[in-house]
Amino acid sequence: MGARSADYAVLLAPPTVVGAACGAVLLSGEPEVFLPLMLVLQPLTVLGIVVGLVQLTRSTRGPSTFQLTVYRGRPAFAALPAFRRQCVFNGLLSAALLLMAVNGLRVTGRIVPTMAAVIMILNGCTLFLLLFRMVRSGPLLLTELGIAVNGGRSFVPWAALEPGHEHALWSVAHPSLIEGRRIRRFQPGQDVPLDVSLWFLFRAIHAYVQQPHHRAAIGTPQELERLRGTLTRQTT
């Protein structure tokens, strides 16, 4: 399971629209129309970048709940990938860079067109890397046996964790027990954005580290209701 299909649309739509508009103007044989096009699109993309940047600063926000799913034949809690904020910012930034690069390619000489071509190449590589990351992303799942990171590419048994020094924190005490891809530092939600409040996620993991007798009920609606009620009371 990768990112949502709508996230791909949000990422690719701005540069596609800008590229199509620029291409249509240049192929029309009326290059003087390009200036009004820039005057319209450039402020819109810059404003969108600012809005996207503000949204990125609020990346810790999210619902205080999980989705119910099944993992390896067992019920589980899932926190799905959420790339929407990154896609809004990177999609509009890509559109703005593309518009600037196309304008640079129209300048006579060598230096400016070369820089514009480099910008277009770097822009394309950045989009490709983000798309690759989105395709390979996966949910974080809490199961009776442990935590599946990024759709199961890494699996952290509960025995590998222990409570941290501060309340609601935990640490990897036995990294040798982790299965699959190696994890340098287990901080769920940092490598792949998740559609869940990081506070809620960390508190939930801490609760199951300290109270192993509740793990058998993970994945059931009753346990999710109990968990949310417990964490809400603790917050209050």
mmCIF file of C-alpha atoms in Angstrom:
data_model
loop_
_atom_site.group_PDB
_atom_site.id
_atom_site.type_symbol
_atom_site.label_atom_id
_atom_site.label_comp_id
_atom_site.label_asym_id
_atom_site.label_seq_id
_atom_site.Cartn_x
_atom_site.Cartn_y
_atom_site.Cartn_z
ATOM 1 C CA MET A 1 0.000 0.000 0.000
ATOM 2 C CA GLY A 2 1.549 3.284 -1.106
ATOM 3 C CA ALA A 3 0.393 6.865 -0.913
ATOM 4 C CA ARG A 4 -3.169 7.838 -1.785
ATOM 5 C CA SER A 5 -3.967 8.384 -5.457
ATOM 6 C CA ALA A 6 -5.120 11.935 -4.683
ATOM 7 C CA ASP A 7 -1.637 12.734 -3.357
ATOM 8 C CA TYR A 8 -0.118 11.844 -6.733
ATOM 9 C CA ALA A 9 -2.630 14.131 -8.435
ATOM 10 C CA VAL A 10 -1.822 17.022 -6.090
ATOM 11 C CA LEU A 11 1.898 16.560 -6.759
ATOM 12 C CA LEU A 12 1.779 16.196 -10.543
ATOM 13 C CA ALA A 13 -1.116 18.504 -11.490
ATOM 14 C CA PRO A 14 0.642 21.908 -11.004
ATOM 15 C CA PRO A 15 3.782 21.169 -13.091
ATOM 16 C CA THR A 16 1.650 19.401 -15.718
ATOM 17 C CA VAL A 17 -0.697 22.381 -16.082
ATOM 18 C CA VAL A 18 2.168 24.885 -16.191
ATOM 19 C CA GLY A 19 4.132 22.769 -18.662
ATOM 20 C CA ALA A 20 1.109 22.356 -20.921
ATOM 21 C CA ALA A 21 0.331 26.088 -20.818
ATOM 22 C CA CYS A 22 3.931 27.050 -21.607
ATOM 23 C CA GLY A 23 4.133 24.494 -24.398
ATOM 24 C CA ALA A 24 0.886 25.692 -25.940
ATOM 25 C CA VAL A 25 2.092 29.314 -25.912
ATOM 26 C CA LEU A 26 5.488 28.515 -27.394
ATOM 27 C CA LEU A 27 4.010 26.305 -30.119
ATOM 28 C CA SER A 28 1.371 28.878 -31.006
ATOM 29 C CA GLY A 29 3.952 31.095 -32.687
ATOM 30 C CA GLU A 30 3.007 34.069 -30.491
ATOM 31 C CA PRO A 31 5.805 34.303 -27.885
ATOM 32 C CA GLU A 32 4.583 37.716 -26.687
ATOM 33 C CA VAL A 33 1.763 35.883 -24.898
ATOM 34 C CA PHE A 34 4.319 34.276 -22.593
ATOM 35 C CA LEU A 35 4.737 37.430 -20.485
ATOM 36 C CA PRO A 36 1.039 37.679 -19.506
ATOM 37 C CA LEU A 37 1.121 33.942 -18.777
ATOM 38 C CA MET A 38 4.012 34.453 -16.359
ATOM 39 C CA LEU A 39 2.303 37.416 -14.717
ATOM 40 C CA VAL A 40 -0.683 35.176 -13.984
ATOM 41 C CA LEU A 41 0.983 31.865 -13.059
ATOM 42 C CA GLN A 42 4.055 33.070 -11.140
ATOM 43 C CA PRO A 43 2.157 34.848 -8.316
ATOM 44 C CA LEU A 44 -0.253 31.896 -8.031
ATOM 45 C CA THR A 45 2.556 29.350 -7.689
ATOM 46 C CA VAL A 46 4.467 31.519 -5.204
ATOM 47 C CA LEU A 47 1.342 31.988 -3.085
ATOM 48 C CA GLY A 48 0.743 28.244 -3.200
ATOM 49 C CA ILE A 49 4.326 27.569 -2.083
ATOM 50 C CA VAL A 50 3.823 29.813 0.946
ATOM 51 C CA VAL A 51 0.584 28.025 1.849
ATOM 52 C CA GLY A 52 2.261 24.641 1.394
ATOM 53 C CA LEU A 53 5.203 25.687 3.560
ATOM 54 C CA VAL A 54 2.848 26.739 6.339
ATOM 55 C CA GLN A 55 1.131 23.352 6.119
ATOM 56 C CA LEU A 56 4.478 21.563 6.401
ATOM 57 C CA THR A 57 5.127 23.292 9.723
ATOM 58 C CA ARG A 58 1.925 21.653 11.025
ATOM 59 C CA SER A 59 3.081 18.123 10.165
ATOM 60 C CA THR A 60 2.505 16.835 13.717
ATOM 61 C CA ARG A 61 -1.246 17.277 13.377
ATOM 62 C CA GLY A 62 -3.467 14.348 12.547
ATOM 63 C CA PRO A 63 -6.371 12.246 13.810
ATOM 64 C CA SER A 64 -6.060 10.621 17.226
ATOM 65 C CA THR A 65 -7.112 7.224 16.000
ATOM 66 C CA PHE A 66 -6.103 4.220 13.904
ATOM 67 C CA GLN A 67 -7.783 2.314 11.116
ATOM 68 C CA LEU A 68 -8.701 -1.327 11.601
ATOM 69 C CA THR A 69 -6.977 -3.751 9.242
ATOM 70 C CA VAL A 70 -5.501 -7.251 8.990
ATOM 71 C CA TYR A 71 -1.769 -7.972 8.855
ATOM 72 C CA ARG A 72 -0.389 -11.491 8.397
ATOM 73 C CA GLY A 73 -3.808 -12.920 9.190
ATOM 74 C CA ARG A 74 -4.106 -10.997 12.468
ATOM 75 C CA PRO A 75 -6.185 -7.905 13.265
ATOM 76 C CA ALA A 76 -4.097 -4.762 13.551
ATOM 77 C CA PHE A 77 -4.194 -0.998 13.952
ATOM 78 C CA ALA A 78 -2.945 0.927 10.911
ATOM 79 C CA ALA A 79 -1.653 4.477 10.471
ATOM 80 C CA LEU A 80 -1.701 5.166 6.731
ATOM 81 C CA PRO A 81 0.839 7.256 4.791
ATOM 82 C CA ALA A 82 -0.131 10.907 4.311
ATOM 83 C CA PHE A 83 1.957 12.859 1.796
ATOM 84 C CA ARG A 84 -0.627 15.565 1.091
ATOM 85 C CA ARG A 85 1.281 18.458 2.692
ATOM 86 C CA GLN A 86 4.531 17.485 0.996
ATOM 87 C CA CYS A 87 2.741 17.069 -2.340
ATOM 88 C CA VAL A 88 1.105 20.496 -2.147
ATOM 89 C CA PHE A 89 4.427 22.195 -1.438
ATOM 90 C CA ASN A 90 6.568 20.205 -3.879
ATOM 91 C CA GLY A 91 3.970 20.264 -6.663
ATOM 92 C CA LEU A 92 3.654 24.054 -6.613
ATOM 93 C CA LEU A 93 7.399 24.533 -6.149
ATOM 94 C CA SER A 94 7.990 22.306 -9.164
ATOM 95 C CA ALA A 95 5.510 24.344 -11.209
ATOM 96 C CA ALA A 96 7.209 27.617 -10.234
ATOM 97 C CA LEU A 97 10.667 26.255 -11.092
ATOM 98 C CA LEU A 98 9.399 24.910 -14.399
ATOM 99 C CA LEU A 99 7.917 28.274 -15.304
ATOM 100 C CA MET A 100 11.183 30.008 -14.402
ATOM 101 C CA ALA A 101 13.250 27.472 -16.354
ATOM 102 C CA VAL A 102 11.125 27.749 -19.503
ATOM 103 C CA ASN A 103 11.489 31.507 -19.345
ATOM 104 C CA GLY A 104 15.257 31.092 -18.962
ATOM 105 C CA LEU A 105 15.464 28.849 -22.017
ATOM 106 C CA ARG A 106 14.059 31.708 -24.094
ATOM 107 C CA VAL A 107 16.944 34.013 -23.153
ATOM 108 C CA THR A 108 19.732 34.360 -25.697
ATOM 109 C CA GLY A 109 23.223 33.325 -24.700
ATOM 110 C CA ARG A 110 24.652 30.282 -22.941
ATOM 111 C CA ILE A 111 24.734 30.886 -19.191
ATOM 112 C CA VAL A 112 21.036 31.513 -18.503
ATOM 113 C CA PRO A 113 19.729 28.709 -20.769
ATOM 114 C CA THR A 114 22.262 26.296 -19.259
ATOM 115 C CA MET A 115 21.160 27.204 -15.742
ATOM 116 C CA ALA A 116 17.537 26.807 -16.818
ATOM 117 C CA ALA A 117 18.257 23.347 -18.217
ATOM 118 C CA VAL A 118 19.990 22.346 -14.962
ATOM 119 C CA ILE A 119 16.988 23.580 -12.970
ATOM 120 C CA MET A 120 14.653 21.486 -15.112
ATOM 121 C CA ILE A 121 16.822 18.374 -14.661
ATOM 122 C CA LEU A 122 17.089 18.813 -10.876
ATOM 123 C CA ASN A 123 13.375 19.540 -10.698
ATOM 124 C CA GLY A 124 12.570 16.335 -12.543
ATOM 125 C CA CYS A 125 14.932 14.273 -10.365
ATOM 126 C CA THR A 126 13.349 15.667 -7.184
ATOM 127 C CA LEU A 127 9.861 14.779 -8.398
ATOM 128 C CA PHE A 128 11.024 11.300 -9.360
ATOM 129 C CA LEU A 129 12.585 10.660 -5.923
ATOM 130 C CA LEU A 130 9.436 11.808 -4.120
ATOM 131 C CA LEU A 131 7.264 9.642 -6.385
ATOM 132 C CA PHE A 132 9.551 6.667 -5.750
ATOM 133 C CA ARG A 133 9.281 7.253 -2.001
ATOM 134 C CA MET A 134 5.494 7.520 -2.220
ATOM 135 C CA VAL A 135 5.145 4.325 -4.258
ATOM 136 C CA ARG A 136 7.297 2.340 -1.817
ATOM 137 C CA SER A 137 5.699 3.789 1.305
ATOM 138 C CA GLY A 138 3.382 1.758 3.489
ATOM 139 C CA PRO A 139 1.334 2.016 6.666
ATOM 140 C CA LEU A 140 2.651 1.612 10.176
ATOM 141 C CA LEU A 141 0.804 -1.260 11.845
ATOM 142 C CA LEU A 142 0.419 -2.148 15.511
ATOM 143 C CA THR A 143 -0.141 -5.873 15.994
ATOM 144 C CA GLU A 144 -0.246 -8.296 18.878
ATOM 145 C CA LEU A 145 3.333 -9.384 18.141
ATOM 146 C CA GLY A 146 4.924 -6.030 17.376
ATOM 147 C CA ILE A 147 5.053 -3.018 15.085
ATOM 148 C CA ALA A 148 5.324 -3.307 11.296
ATOM 149 C CA VAL A 149 7.084 -0.241 9.915
ATOM 150 C CA ASN A 150 6.458 1.013 6.378
ATOM 151 C CA GLY A 151 4.067 -1.770 5.466
ATOM 152 C CA GLY A 152 6.191 -4.503 7.012
ATOM 153 C CA ARG A 153 9.622 -3.815 5.488
ATOM 154 C CA SER A 154 10.793 -3.698 9.090
ATOM 155 C CA PHE A 155 9.160 -5.473 12.018
ATOM 156 C CA VAL A 156 9.842 -4.403 15.595
ATOM 157 C CA PRO A 157 8.744 -7.002 18.192
ATOM 158 C CA TRP A 158 7.427 -5.622 21.451
ATOM 159 C CA ALA A 159 10.346 -7.326 23.190
ATOM 160 C CA ALA A 160 12.732 -4.989 21.364
ATOM 161 C CA LEU A 161 11.205 -1.927 23.071
ATOM 162 C CA GLU A 162 11.299 -0.694 26.627
ATOM 163 C CA PRO A 163 9.817 2.362 28.382
ATOM 164 C CA GLY A 164 11.872 5.538 28.146
ATOM 165 C CA HIS A 165 13.013 7.761 30.973
ATOM 166 C CA GLU A 166 10.215 10.265 30.350
ATOM 167 C CA HIS A 167 6.496 9.567 30.384
ATOM 168 C CA ALA A 168 5.040 8.455 27.020
ATOM 169 C CA LEU A 169 8.487 7.728 25.574
ATOM 170 C CA TRP A 170 10.163 4.430 24.752
ATOM 171 C CA SER A 171 13.412 3.285 23.205
ATOM 172 C CA VAL A 172 14.789 0.372 21.191
ATOM 173 C CA ALA A 173 16.508 -1.749 23.829
ATOM 174 C CA HIS A 174 17.282 -4.769 21.628
ATOM 175 C CA PRO A 175 17.888 -3.726 17.993
ATOM 176 C CA SER A 176 19.038 -7.250 17.145
ATOM 177 C CA LEU A 177 15.410 -8.436 17.460
ATOM 178 C CA ILE A 178 14.222 -6.161 14.641
ATOM 179 C CA GLU A 179 13.373 -8.115 11.502
ATOM 180 C CA GLY A 180 13.738 -6.990 7.892
ATOM 181 C CA ARG A 181 15.275 -3.684 6.909
ATOM 182 C CA ARG A 182 17.679 -2.232 9.425
ATOM 183 C CA ILE A 183 16.436 0.736 11.436
ATOM 184 C CA ARG A 184 18.974 3.173 12.784
ATOM 185 C CA ARG A 185 16.545 4.991 15.007
ATOM 186 C CA PHE A 186 12.941 3.894 15.353
ATOM 187 C CA GLN A 187 10.932 7.109 15.203
ATOM 188 C CA PRO A 188 7.619 6.293 13.474
ATOM 189 C CA GLY A 189 6.247 9.103 11.378
ATOM 190 C CA GLN A 190 9.540 10.755 10.486
ATOM 191 C CA ASP A 191 10.682 8.706 7.490
ATOM 192 C CA VAL A 192 7.143 8.373 6.118
ATOM 193 C CA PRO A 193 4.442 10.921 7.077
ATOM 194 C CA LEU A 194 1.507 9.204 8.730
ATOM 195 C CA ASP A 195 -2.164 10.139 8.919
ATOM 196 C CA VAL A 196 -2.241 10.093 12.704
ATOM 197 C CA SER A 197 -1.276 12.421 15.522
ATOM 198 C CA LEU A 198 2.320 11.612 16.440
ATOM 199 C CA TRP A 199 1.449 12.313 20.070
ATOM 200 C CA PHE A 200 -1.321 9.698 19.907
ATOM 201 C CA LEU A 201 0.947 7.210 18.110
ATOM 202 C CA PHE A 202 3.795 7.547 20.601
ATOM 203 C CA ARG A 203 1.446 7.320 23.581
ATOM 204 C CA ALA A 204 -0.244 4.239 22.116
ATOM 205 C CA ILE A 205 3.083 2.446 21.617
ATOM 206 C CA HIS A 206 4.151 3.408 25.119
ATOM 207 C CA ALA A 207 0.878 2.038 26.514
ATOM 208 C CA TYR A 208 1.428 -1.369 24.911
ATOM 209 C CA VAL A 209 5.068 -1.459 26.002
ATOM 210 C CA GLN A 210 4.006 -0.939 29.608
ATOM 211 C CA GLN A 211 0.813 -3.029 29.482
ATOM 212 C CA PRO A 212 1.491 -6.195 27.450
ATOM 213 C CA HIS A 213 -1.780 -7.812 28.565
ATOM 214 C CA HIS A 214 -3.689 -5.444 26.228
ATOM 215 C CA ARG A 215 -1.759 -6.480 23.103
ATOM 216 C CA ALA A 216 -3.926 -9.516 22.364
ATOM 217 C CA ALA A 217 -6.903 -7.214 21.704
ATOM 218 C CA ILE A 218 -5.064 -4.989 19.203
ATOM 219 C CA GLY A 219 -7.057 -4.605 16.001
ATOM 220 C CA THR A 220 -10.514 -4.832 17.556
ATOM 221 C CA PRO A 221 -12.974 -1.919 17.701
ATOM 222 C CA GLN A 222 -13.373 -2.402 21.459
ATOM 223 C CA GLU A 223 -9.630 -2.059 22.059
ATOM 224 C CA LEU A 224 -9.413 1.028 19.858
ATOM 225 C CA GLU A 225 -12.231 2.630 21.833
ATOM 226 C CA ARG A 226 -10.547 1.732 25.132
ATOM 227 C CA LEU A 227 -7.180 3.073 23.919
ATOM 228 C CA ARG A 228 -8.596 6.370 22.742
ATOM 229 C CA GLY A 229 -10.556 6.790 25.958
ATOM 230 C CA THR A 230 -7.489 6.046 28.086
ATOM 231 C CA LEU A 231 -5.233 8.493 26.239
ATOM 232 C CA THR A 232 -7.923 11.184 26.296
ATOM 233 C CA ARG A 233 -8.312 10.847 30.062
ATOM 234 C CA GLN A 234 -4.546 11.013 30.531
ATOM 235 C CA THR A 235 -4.402 14.209 28.498
ATOM 236 C CA THR A 236 -7.199 15.803 30.487
#
